[in-house]
Structure formats: C-alpha cells, structure tokens
PDB file of C-alpha atoms in Angstrom:
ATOM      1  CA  UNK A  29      -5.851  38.685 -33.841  1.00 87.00           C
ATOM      2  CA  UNK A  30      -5.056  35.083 -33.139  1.00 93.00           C
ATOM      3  CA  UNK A  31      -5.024  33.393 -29.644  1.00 92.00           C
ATOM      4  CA  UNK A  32      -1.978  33.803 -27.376  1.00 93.00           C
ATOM      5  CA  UNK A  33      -0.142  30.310 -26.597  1.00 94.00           C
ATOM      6  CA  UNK A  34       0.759  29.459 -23.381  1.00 96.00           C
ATOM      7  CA  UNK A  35       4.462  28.064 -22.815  1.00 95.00           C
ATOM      8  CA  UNK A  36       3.287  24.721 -22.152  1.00 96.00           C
ATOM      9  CA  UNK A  37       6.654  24.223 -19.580  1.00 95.00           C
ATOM     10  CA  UNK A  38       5.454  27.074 -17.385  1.00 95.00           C
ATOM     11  CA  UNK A  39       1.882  25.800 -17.671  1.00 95.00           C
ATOM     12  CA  UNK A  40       3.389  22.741 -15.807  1.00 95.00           C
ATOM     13  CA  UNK A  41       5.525  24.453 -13.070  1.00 95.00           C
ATOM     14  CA  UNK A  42       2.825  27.520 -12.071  1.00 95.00           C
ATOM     15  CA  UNK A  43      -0.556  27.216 -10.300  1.00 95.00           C
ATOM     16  CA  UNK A  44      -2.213  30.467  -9.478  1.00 95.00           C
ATOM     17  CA  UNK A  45      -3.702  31.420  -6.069  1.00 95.00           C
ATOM     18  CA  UNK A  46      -6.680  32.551  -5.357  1.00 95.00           C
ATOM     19  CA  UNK A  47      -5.738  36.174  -4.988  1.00 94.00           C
ATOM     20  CA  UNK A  48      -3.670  35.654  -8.024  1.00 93.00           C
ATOM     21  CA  UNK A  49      -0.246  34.821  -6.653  1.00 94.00           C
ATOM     22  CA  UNK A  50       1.588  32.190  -8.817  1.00 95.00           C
ATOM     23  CA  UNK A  51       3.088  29.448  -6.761  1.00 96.00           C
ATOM     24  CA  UNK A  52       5.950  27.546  -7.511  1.00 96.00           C
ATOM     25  CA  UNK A  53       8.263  24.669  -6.280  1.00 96.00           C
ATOM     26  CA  UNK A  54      11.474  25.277  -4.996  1.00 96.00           C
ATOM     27  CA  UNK A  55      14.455  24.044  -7.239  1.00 96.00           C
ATOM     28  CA  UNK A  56      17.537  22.255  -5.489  1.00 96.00           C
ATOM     29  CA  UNK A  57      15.475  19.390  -4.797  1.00 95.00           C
ATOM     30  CA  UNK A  58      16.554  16.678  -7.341  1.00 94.00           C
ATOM     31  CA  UNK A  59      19.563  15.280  -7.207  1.00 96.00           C
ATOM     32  CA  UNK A  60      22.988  15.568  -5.016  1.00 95.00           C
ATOM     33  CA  UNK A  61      21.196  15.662  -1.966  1.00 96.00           C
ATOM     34  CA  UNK A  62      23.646  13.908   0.557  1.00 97.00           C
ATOM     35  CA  UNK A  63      25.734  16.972   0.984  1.00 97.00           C
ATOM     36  CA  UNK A  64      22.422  18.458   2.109  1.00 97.00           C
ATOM     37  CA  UNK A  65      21.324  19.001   5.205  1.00 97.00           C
ATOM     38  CA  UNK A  66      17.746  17.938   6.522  1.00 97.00           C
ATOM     39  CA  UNK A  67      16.773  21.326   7.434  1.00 97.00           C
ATOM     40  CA  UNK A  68      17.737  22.066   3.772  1.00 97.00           C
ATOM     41  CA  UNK A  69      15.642  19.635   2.512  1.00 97.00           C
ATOM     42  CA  UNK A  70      12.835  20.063   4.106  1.00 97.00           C
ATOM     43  CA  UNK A  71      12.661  23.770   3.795  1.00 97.00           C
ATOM     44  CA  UNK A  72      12.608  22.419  -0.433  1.00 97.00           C
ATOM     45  CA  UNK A  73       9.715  20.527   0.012  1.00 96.00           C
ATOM     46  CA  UNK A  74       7.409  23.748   0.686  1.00 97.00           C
ATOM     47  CA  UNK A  75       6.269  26.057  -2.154  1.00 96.00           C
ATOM     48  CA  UNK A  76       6.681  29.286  -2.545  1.00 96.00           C
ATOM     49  CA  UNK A  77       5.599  32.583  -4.932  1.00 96.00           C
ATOM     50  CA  UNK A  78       7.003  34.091  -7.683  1.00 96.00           C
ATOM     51  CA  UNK A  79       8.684  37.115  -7.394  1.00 95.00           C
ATOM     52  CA  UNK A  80       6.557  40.753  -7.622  1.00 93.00           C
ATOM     53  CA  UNK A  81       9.187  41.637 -10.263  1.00 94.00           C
ATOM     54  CA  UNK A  82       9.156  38.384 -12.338  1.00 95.00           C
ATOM     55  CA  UNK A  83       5.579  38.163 -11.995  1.00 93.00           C
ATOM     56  CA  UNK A  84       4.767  40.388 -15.088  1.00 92.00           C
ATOM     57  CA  UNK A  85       7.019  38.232 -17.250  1.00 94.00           C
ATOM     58  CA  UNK A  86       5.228  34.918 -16.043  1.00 94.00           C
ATOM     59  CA  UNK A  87       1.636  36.589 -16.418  1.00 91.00           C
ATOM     60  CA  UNK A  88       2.773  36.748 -20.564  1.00 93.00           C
ATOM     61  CA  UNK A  89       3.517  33.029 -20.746  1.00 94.00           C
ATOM     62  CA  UNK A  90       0.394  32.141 -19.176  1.00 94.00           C
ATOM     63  CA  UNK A  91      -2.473  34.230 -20.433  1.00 93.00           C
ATOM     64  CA  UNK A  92      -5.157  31.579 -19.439  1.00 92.00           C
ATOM     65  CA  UNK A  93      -4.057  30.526 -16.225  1.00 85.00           C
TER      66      UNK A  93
END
C-alpha cells in the first residue's frame, strides 16, 4: 500500500502537543480589525485546541504529525 499524504495546508496550521492535542490559531485575526475591540483582539492572539469531535478528521490529514 502506498504512503498516506499529508494535506500540506493543515500541515501548516496544526502543531501537536505533547499529550497529542493539536493546537491551532484562532481565526478573526486578519483583517477588519477596527470594529474590534482590544479585549477581542487579544483574546485572538492565544492558541487554542481542536475540537474532541473534529479531532478524528484532522488526525486523517496528518498521519505523520
């Protein structure tokens, strides 16, 4: 059977934890940000972890991570 690929774009957005976790940015944090609040913003800036139910789905596009 041949190797799985991993979806390079997820490869790029994902780092895994060391108890396996994947960690991810928060979106909202690009553009049209004057309307924002700075509370808003800087609750952006930290990461957080993928979801327990979406977590399967990521674990398929990243085989190797």
């Amino acid at each position: 059977m041949p190797k799985m690929k991993t979806h390079r774009g997820a490869a790029k957005r994902f780092k895994v934890t060391g108890t396996g976790k994947l960690k991810r940015a928060k979106a909202f944090k690009s553009h049209i940000l004057t309307k924002k609040s700075s509370k808003t913003k800087r609750n952006l800036r930290q990461t957080s972890y993928v979801s327990e139910s979406q977590e399967k789905v990521m674990k398929k596009l990243l085989p190797y991570l």
